PDB file of N, CA and C in Angstrom:
ATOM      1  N   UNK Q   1      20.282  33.374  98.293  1.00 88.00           N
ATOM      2  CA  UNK Q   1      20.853  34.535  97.659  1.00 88.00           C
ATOM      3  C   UNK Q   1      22.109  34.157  96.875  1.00 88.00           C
ATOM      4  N   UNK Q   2      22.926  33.217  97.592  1.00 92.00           N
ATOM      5  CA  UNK Q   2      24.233  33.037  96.790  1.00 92.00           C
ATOM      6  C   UNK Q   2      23.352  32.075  95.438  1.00 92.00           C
ATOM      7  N   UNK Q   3      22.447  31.240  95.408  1.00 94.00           N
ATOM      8  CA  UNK Q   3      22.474  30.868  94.258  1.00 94.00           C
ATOM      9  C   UNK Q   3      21.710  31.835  93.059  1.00 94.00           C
ATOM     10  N   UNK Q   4      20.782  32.593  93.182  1.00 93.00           N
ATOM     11  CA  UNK Q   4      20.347  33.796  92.395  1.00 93.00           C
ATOM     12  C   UNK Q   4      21.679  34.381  92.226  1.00 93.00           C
ATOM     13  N   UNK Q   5      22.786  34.768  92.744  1.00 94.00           N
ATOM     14  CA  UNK Q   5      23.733  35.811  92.373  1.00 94.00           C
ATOM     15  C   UNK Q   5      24.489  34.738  91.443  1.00 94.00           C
ATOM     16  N   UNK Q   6      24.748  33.338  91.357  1.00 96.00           N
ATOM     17  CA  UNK Q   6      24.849  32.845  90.269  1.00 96.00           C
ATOM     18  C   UNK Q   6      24.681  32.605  88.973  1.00 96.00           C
ATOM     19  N   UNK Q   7      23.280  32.258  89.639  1.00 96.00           N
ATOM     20  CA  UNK Q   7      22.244  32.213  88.265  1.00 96.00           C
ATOM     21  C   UNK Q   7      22.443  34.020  87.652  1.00 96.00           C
ATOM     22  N   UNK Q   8      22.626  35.093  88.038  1.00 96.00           N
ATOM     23  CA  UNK Q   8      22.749  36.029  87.498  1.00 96.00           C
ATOM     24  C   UNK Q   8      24.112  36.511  86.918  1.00 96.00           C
ATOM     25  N   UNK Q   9      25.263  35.643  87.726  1.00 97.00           N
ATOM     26  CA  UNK Q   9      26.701  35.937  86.751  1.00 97.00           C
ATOM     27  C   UNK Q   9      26.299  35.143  85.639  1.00 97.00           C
ATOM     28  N   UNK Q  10      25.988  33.837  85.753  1.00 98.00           N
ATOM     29  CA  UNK Q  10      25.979  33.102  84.511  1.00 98.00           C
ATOM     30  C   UNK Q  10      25.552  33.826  83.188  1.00 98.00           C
ATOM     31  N   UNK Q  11      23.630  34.238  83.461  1.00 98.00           N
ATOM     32  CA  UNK Q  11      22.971  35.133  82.652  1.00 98.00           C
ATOM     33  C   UNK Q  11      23.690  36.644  82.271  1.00 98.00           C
ATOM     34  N   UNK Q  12      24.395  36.986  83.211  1.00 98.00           N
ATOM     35  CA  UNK Q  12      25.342  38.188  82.570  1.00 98.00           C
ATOM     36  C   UNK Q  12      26.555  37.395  81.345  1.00 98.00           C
ATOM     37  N   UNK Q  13      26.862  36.818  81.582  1.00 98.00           N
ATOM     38  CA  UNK Q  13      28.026  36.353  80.747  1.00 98.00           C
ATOM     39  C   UNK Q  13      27.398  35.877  79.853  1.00 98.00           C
ATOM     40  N   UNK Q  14      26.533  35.543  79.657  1.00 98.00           N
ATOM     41  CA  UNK Q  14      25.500  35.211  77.982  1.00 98.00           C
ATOM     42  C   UNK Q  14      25.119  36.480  77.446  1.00 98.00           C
ATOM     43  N   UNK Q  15      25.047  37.765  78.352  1.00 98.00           N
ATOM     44  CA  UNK Q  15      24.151  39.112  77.969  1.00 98.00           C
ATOM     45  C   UNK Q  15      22.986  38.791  78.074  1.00 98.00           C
ATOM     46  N   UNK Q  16      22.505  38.270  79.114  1.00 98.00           N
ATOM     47  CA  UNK Q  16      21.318  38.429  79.634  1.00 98.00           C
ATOM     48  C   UNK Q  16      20.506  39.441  80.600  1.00 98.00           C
ATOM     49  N   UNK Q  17      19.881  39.724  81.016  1.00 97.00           N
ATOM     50  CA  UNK Q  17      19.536  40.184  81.888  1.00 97.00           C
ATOM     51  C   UNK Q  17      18.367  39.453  82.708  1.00 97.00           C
ATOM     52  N   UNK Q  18      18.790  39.734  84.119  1.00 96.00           N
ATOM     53  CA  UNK Q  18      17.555  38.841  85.104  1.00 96.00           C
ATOM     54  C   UNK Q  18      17.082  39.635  86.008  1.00 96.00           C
ATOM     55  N   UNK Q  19      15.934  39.420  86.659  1.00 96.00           N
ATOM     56  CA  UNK Q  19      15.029  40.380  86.982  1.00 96.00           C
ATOM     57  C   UNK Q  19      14.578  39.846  88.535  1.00 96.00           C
ATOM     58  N   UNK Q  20      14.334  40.563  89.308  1.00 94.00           N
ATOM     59  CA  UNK Q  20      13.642  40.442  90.538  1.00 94.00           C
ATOM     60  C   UNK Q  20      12.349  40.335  90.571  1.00 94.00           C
ATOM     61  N   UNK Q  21      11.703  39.343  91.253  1.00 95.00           N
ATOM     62  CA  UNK Q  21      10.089  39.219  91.661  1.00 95.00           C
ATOM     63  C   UNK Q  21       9.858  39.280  92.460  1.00 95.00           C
ATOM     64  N   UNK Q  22       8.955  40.335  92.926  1.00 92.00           N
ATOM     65  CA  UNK Q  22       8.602  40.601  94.480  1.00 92.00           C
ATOM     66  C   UNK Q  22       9.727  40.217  95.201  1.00 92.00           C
ATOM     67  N   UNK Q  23       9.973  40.624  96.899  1.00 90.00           N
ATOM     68  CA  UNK Q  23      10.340  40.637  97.715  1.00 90.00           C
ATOM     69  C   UNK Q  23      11.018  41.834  98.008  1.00 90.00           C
ATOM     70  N   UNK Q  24      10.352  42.445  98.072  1.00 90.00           N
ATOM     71  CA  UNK Q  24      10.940  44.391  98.765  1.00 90.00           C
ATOM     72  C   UNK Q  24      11.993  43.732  99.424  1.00 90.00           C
ATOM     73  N   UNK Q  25      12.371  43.135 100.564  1.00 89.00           N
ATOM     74  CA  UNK Q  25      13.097  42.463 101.645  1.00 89.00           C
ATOM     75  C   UNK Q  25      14.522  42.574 101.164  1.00 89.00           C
ATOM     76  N   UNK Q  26      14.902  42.188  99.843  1.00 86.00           N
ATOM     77  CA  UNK Q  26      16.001  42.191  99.329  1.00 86.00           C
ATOM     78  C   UNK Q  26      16.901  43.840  98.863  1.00 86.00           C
ATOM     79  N   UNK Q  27      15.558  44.548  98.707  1.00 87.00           N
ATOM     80  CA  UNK Q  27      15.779  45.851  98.458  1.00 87.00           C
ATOM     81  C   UNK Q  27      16.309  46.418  99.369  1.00 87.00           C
ATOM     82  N   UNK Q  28      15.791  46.146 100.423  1.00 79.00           N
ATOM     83  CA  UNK Q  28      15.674  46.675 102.079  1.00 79.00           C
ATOM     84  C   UNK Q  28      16.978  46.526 102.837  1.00 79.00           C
ATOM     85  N   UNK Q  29      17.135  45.414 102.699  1.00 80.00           N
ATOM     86  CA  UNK Q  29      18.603  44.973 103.059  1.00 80.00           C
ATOM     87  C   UNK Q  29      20.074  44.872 102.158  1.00 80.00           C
ATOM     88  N   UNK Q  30      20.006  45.139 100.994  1.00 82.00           N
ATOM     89  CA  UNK Q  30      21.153  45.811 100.065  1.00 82.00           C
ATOM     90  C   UNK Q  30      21.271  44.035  99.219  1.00 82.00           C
ATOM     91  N   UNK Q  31      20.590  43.163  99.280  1.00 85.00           N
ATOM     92  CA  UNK Q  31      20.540  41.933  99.080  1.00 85.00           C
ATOM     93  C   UNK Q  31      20.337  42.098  97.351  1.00 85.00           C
ATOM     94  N   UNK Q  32      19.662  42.418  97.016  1.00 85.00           N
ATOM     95  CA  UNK Q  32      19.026  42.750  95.362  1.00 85.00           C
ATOM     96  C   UNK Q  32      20.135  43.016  94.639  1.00 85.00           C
ATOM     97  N   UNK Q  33      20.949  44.555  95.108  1.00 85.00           N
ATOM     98  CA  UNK Q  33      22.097  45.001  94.406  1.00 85.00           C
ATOM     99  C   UNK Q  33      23.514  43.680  94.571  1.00 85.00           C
ATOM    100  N   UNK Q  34      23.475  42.824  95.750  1.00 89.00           N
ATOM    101  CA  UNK Q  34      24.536  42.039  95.952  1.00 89.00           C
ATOM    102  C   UNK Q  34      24.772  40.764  95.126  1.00 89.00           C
ATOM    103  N   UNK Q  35      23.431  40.980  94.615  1.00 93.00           N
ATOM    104  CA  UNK Q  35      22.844  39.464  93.488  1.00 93.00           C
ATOM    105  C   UNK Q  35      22.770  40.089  92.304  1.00 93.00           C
ATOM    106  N   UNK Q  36      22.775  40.957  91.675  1.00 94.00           N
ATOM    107  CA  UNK Q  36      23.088  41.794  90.349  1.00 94.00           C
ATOM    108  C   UNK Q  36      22.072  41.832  89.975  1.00 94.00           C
ATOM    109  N   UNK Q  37      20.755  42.108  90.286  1.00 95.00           N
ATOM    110  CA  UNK Q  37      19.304  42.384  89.452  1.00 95.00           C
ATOM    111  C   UNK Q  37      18.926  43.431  88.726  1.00 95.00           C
ATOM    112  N   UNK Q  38      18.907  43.136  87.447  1.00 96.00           N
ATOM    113  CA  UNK Q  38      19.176  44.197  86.448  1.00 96.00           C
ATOM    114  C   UNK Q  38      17.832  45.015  86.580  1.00 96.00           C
ATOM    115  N   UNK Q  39      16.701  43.980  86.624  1.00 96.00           N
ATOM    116  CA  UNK Q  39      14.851  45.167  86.889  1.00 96.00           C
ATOM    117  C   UNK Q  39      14.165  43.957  87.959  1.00 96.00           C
ATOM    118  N   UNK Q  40      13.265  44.614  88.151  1.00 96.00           N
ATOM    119  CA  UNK Q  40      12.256  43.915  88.881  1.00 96.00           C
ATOM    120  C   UNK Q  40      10.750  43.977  88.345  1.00 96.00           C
ATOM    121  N   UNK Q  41      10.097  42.365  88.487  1.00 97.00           N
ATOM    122  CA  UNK Q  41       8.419  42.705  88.463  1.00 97.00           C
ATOM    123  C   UNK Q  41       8.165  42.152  89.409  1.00 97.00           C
ATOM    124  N   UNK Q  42       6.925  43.103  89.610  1.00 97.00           N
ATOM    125  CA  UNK Q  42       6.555  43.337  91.386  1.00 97.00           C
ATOM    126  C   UNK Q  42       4.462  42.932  90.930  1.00 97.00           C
ATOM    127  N   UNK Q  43       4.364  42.274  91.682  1.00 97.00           N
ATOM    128  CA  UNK Q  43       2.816  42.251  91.719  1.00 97.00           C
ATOM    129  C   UNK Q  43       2.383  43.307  93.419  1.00 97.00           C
ATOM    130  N   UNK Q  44       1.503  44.060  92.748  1.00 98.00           N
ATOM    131  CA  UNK Q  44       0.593  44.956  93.351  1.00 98.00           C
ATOM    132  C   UNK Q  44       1.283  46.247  94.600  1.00 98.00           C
ATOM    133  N   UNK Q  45       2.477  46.423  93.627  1.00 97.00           N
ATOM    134  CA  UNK Q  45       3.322  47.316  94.508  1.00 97.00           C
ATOM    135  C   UNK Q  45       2.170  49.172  94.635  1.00 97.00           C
ATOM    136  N   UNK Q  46       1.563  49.086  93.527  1.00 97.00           N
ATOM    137  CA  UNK Q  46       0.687  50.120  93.823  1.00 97.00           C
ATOM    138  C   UNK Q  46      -0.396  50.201  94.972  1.00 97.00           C
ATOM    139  N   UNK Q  47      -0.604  49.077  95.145  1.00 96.00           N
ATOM    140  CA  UNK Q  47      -1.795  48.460  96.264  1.00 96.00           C
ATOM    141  C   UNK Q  47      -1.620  48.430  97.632  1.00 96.00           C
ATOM    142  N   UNK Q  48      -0.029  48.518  97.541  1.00 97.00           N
ATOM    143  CA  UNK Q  48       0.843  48.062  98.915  1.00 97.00           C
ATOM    144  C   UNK Q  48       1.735  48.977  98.902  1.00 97.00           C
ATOM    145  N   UNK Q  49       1.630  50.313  98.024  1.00 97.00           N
ATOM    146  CA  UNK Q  49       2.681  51.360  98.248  1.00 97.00           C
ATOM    147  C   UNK Q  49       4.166  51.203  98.466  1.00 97.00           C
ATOM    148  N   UNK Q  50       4.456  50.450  97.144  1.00 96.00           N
ATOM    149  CA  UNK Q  50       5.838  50.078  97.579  1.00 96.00           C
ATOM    150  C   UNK Q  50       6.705  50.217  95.888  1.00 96.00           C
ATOM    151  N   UNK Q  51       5.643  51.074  94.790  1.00 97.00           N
ATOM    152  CA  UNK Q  51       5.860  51.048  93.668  1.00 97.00           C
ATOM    153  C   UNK Q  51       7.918  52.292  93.457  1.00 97.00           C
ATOM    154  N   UNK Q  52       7.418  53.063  94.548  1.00 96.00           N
ATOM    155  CA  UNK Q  52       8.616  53.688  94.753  1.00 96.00           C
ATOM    156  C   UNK Q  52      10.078  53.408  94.882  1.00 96.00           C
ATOM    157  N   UNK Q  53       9.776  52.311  95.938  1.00 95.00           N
ATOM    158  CA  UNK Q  53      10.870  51.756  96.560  1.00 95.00           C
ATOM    159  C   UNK Q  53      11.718  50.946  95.549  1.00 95.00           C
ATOM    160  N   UNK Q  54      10.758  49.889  94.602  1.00 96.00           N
ATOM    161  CA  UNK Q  54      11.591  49.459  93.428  1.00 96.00           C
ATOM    162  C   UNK Q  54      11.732  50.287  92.306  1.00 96.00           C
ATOM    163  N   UNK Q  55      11.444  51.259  92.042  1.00 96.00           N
ATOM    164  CA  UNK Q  55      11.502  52.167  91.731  1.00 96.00           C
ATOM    165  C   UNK Q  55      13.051  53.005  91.474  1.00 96.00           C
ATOM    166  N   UNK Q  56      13.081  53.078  92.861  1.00 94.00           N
ATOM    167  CA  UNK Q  56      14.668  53.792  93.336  1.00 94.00           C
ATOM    168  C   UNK Q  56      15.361  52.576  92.993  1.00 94.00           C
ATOM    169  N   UNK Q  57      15.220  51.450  93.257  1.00 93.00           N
ATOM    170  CA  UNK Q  57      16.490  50.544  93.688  1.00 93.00           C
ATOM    171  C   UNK Q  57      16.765  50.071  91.872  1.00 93.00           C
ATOM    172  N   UNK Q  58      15.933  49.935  90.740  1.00 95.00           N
ATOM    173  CA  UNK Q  58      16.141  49.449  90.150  1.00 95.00           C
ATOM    174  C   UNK Q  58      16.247  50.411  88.547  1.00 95.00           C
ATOM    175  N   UNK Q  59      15.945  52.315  89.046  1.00 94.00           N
ATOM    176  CA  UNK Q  59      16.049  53.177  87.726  1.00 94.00           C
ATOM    177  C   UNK Q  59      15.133  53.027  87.113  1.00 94.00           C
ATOM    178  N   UNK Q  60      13.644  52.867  87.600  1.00 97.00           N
ATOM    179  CA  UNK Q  60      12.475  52.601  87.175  1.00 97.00           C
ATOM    180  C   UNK Q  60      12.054  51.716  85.840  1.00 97.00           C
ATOM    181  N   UNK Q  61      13.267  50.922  85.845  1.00 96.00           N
ATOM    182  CA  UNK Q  61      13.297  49.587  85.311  1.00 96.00           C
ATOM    183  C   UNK Q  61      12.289  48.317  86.222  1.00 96.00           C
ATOM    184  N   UNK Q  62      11.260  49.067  85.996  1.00 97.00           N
ATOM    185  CA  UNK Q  62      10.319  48.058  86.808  1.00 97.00           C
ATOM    186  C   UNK Q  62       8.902  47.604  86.395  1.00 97.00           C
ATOM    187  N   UNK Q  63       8.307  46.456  86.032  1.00 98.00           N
ATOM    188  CA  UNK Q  63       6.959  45.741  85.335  1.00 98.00           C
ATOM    189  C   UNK Q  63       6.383  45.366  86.664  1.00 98.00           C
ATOM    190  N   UNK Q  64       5.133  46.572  86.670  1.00 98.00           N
ATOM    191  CA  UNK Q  64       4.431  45.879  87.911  1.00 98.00           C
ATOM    192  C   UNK Q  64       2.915  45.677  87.362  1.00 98.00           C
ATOM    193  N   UNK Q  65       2.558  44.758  87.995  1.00 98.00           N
ATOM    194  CA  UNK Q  65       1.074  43.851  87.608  1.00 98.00           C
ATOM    195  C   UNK Q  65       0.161  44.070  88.876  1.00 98.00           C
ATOM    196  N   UNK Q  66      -0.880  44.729  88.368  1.00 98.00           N
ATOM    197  CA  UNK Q  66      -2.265  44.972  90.067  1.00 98.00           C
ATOM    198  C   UNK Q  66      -3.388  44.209  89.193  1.00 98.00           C
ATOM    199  N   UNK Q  67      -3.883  43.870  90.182  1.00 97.00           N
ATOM    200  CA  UNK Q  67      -4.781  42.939  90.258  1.00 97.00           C
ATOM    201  C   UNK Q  67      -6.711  43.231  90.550  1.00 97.00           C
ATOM    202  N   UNK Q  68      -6.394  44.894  91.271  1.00 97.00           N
ATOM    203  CA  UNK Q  68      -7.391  45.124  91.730  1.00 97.00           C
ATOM    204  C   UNK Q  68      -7.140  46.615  90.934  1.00 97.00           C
ATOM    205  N   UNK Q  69      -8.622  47.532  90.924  1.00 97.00           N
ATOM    206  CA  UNK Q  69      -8.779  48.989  90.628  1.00 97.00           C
ATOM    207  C   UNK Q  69      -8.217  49.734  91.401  1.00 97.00           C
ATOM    208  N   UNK Q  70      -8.389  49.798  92.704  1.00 98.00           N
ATOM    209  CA  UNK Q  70      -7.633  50.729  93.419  1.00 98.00           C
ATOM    210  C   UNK Q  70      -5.847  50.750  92.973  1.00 98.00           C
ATOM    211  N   UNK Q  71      -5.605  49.433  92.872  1.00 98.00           N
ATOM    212  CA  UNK Q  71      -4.533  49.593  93.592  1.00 98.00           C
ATOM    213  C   UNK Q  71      -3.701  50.000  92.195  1.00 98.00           C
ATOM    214  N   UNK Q  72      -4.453  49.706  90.730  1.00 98.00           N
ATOM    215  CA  UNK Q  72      -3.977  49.788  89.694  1.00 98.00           C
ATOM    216  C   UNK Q  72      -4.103  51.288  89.333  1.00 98.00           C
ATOM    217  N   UNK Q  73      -4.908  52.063  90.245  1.00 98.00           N
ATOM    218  CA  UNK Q  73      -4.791  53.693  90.133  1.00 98.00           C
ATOM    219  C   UNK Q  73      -4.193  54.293  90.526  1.00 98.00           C
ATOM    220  N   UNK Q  74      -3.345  53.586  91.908  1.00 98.00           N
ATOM    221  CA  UNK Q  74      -2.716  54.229  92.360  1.00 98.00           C
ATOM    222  C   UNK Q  74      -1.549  54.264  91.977  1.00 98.00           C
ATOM    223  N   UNK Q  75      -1.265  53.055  91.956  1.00 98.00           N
ATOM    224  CA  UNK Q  75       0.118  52.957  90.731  1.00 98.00           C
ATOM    225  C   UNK Q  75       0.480  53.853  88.965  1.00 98.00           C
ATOM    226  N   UNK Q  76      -0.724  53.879  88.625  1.00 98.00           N
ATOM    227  CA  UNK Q  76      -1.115  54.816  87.660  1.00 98.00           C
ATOM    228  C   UNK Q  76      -0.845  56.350  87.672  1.00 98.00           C
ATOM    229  N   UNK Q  77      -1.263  56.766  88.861  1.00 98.00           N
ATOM    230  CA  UNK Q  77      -1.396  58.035  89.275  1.00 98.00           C
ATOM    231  C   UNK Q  77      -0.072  58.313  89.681  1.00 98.00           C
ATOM    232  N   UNK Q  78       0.856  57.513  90.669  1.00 97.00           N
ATOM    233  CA  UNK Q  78       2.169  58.322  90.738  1.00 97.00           C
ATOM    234  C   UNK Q  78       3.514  57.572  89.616  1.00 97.00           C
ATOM    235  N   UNK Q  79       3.470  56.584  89.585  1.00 98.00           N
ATOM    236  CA  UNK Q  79       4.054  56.285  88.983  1.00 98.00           C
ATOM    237  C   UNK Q  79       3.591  55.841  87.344  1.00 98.00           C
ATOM    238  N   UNK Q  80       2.317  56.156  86.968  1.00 97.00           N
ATOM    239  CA  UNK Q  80       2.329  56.052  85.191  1.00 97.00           C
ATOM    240  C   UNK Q  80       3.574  56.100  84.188  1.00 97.00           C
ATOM    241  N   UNK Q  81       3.914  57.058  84.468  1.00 97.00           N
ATOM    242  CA  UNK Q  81       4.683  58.267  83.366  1.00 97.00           C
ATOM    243  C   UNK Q  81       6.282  57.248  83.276  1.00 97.00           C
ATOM    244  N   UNK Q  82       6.865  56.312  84.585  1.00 97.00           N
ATOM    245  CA  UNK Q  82       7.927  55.691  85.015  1.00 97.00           C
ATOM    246  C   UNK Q  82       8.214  54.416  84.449  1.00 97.00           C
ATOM    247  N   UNK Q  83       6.687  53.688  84.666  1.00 98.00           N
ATOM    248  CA  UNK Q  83       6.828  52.565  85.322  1.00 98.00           C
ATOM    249  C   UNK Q  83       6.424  51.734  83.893  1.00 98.00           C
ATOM    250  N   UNK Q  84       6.215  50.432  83.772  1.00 98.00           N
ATOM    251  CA  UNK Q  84       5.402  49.687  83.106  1.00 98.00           C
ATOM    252  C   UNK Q  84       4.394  49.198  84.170  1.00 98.00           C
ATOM    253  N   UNK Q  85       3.358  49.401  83.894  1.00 98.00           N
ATOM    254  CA  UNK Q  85       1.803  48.968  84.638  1.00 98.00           C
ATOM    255  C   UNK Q  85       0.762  48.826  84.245  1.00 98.00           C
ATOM    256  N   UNK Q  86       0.432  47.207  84.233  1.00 98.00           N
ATOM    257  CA  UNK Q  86      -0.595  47.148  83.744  1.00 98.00           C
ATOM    258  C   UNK Q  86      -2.066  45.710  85.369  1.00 98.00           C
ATOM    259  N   UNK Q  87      -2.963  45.909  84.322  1.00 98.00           N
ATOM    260  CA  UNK Q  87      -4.312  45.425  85.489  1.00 98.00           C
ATOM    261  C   UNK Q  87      -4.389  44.473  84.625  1.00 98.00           C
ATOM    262  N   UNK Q  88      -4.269  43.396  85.306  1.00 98.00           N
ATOM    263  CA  UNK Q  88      -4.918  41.874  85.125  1.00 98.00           C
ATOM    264  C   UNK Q  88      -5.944  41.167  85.896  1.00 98.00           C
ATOM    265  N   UNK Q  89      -6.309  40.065  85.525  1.00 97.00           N
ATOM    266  CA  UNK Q  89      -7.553  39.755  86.173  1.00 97.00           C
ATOM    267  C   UNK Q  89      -6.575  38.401  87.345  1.00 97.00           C
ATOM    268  N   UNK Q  90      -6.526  38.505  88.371  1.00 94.00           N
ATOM    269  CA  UNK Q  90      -6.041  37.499  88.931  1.00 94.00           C
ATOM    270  C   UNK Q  90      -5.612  35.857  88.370  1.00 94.00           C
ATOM    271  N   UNK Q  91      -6.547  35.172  87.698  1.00 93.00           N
ATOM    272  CA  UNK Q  91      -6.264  34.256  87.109  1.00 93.00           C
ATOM    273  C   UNK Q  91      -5.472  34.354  85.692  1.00 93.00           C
ATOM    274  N   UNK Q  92      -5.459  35.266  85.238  1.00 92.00           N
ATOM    275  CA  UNK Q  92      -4.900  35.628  84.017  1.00 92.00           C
ATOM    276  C   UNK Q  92      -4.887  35.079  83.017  1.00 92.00           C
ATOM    277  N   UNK Q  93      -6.517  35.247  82.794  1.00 94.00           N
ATOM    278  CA  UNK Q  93      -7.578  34.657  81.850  1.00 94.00           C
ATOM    279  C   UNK Q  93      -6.960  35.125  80.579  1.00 94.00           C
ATOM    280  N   UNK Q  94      -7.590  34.003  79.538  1.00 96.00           N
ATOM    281  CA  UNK Q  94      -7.560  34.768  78.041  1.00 96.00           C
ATOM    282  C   UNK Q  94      -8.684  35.931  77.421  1.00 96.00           C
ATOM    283  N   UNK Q  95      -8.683  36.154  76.720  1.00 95.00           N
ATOM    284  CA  UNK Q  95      -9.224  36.980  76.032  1.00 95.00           C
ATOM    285  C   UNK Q  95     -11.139  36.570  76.000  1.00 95.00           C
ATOM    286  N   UNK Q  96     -11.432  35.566  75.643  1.00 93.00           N
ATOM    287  CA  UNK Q  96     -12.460  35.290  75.864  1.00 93.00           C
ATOM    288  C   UNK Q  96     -13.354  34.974  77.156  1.00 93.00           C
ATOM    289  N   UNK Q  97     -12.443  35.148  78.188  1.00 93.00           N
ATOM    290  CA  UNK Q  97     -12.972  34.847  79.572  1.00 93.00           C
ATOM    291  C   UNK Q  97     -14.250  35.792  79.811  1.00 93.00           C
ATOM    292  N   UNK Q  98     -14.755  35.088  81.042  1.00 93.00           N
ATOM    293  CA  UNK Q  98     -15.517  36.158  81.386  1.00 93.00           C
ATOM    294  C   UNK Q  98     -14.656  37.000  81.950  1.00 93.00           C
ATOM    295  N   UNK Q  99     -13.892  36.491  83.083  1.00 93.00           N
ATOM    296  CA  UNK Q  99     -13.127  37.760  83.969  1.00 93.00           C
ATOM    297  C   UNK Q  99     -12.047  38.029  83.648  1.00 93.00           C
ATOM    298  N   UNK Q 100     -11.492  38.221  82.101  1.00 97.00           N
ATOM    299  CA  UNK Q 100     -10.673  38.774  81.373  1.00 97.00           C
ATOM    300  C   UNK Q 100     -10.443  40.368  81.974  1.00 97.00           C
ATOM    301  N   UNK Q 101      -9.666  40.671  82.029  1.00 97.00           N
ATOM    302  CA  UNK Q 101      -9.008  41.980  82.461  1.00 97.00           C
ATOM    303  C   UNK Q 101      -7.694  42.306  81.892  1.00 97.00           C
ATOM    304  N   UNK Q 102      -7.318  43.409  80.988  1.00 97.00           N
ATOM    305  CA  UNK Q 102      -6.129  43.991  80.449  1.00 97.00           C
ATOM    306  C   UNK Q 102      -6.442  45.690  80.494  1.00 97.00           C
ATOM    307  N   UNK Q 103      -5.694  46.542  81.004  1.00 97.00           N
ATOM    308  CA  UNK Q 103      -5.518  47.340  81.122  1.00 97.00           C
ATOM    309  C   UNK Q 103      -4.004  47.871  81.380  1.00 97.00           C
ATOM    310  N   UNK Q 104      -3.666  49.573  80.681  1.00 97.00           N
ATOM    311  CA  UNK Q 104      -2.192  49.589  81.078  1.00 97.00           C
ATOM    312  C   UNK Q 104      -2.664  51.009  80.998  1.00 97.00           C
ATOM    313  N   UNK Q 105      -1.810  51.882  82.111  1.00 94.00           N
ATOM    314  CA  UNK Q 105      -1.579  53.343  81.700  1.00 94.00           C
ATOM    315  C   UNK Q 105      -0.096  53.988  81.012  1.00 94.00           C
TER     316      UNK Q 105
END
């Protein structure tokens, strides 16, 4: 944690902004806000019902990526209107793949 809260004064003093990846844990424990994380992207917080939680902590400054249908509906359904969300195909194929997947609501 102390070195992310570095790496994030540094990137503030350029005008950067740096972002959280997964780990609710940090949210949970006031750890996120103590390290200066300006947004977060979260893989499959719709899937795992947790699209809320970063949600609150970050002013719905949040890019979350699902992997599966369900979980990309569910994220869709409460949080659409908030969030950035989009469905990828796990490997995160190109365009010509077979198991190419892009979707966003």
């Amino acid at each position: 944690m102390a070195f992310a809260a570095r790496i994030t004064d540094g990137a503030h003093g350029e005008g950067l902004a740096v972002g959280q990846k997964n780990t609710l844990e940090l949210i949970d424990d006031g750890a996120a806000a103590d390290i200066g994380f300006d947004f977060a992207i979260t893989e499959e917080c719709g899937q795992f019902d947790e699209c809320g939680d970063y949600a609150d902590a970050y002013a719905d400054r949040v890019i979350d990526i699902e992997y599966t249908q369900p979980g990309f509906e569910a994220a869709c359904e409460e949080f659409g209107s908030r969030l950035s969300i989009v469905r990828r195909d796990l490997e995160v194929g190109i365009p010509d793949s077979d198991d190419y997947v892009i979707e966003q609501c």
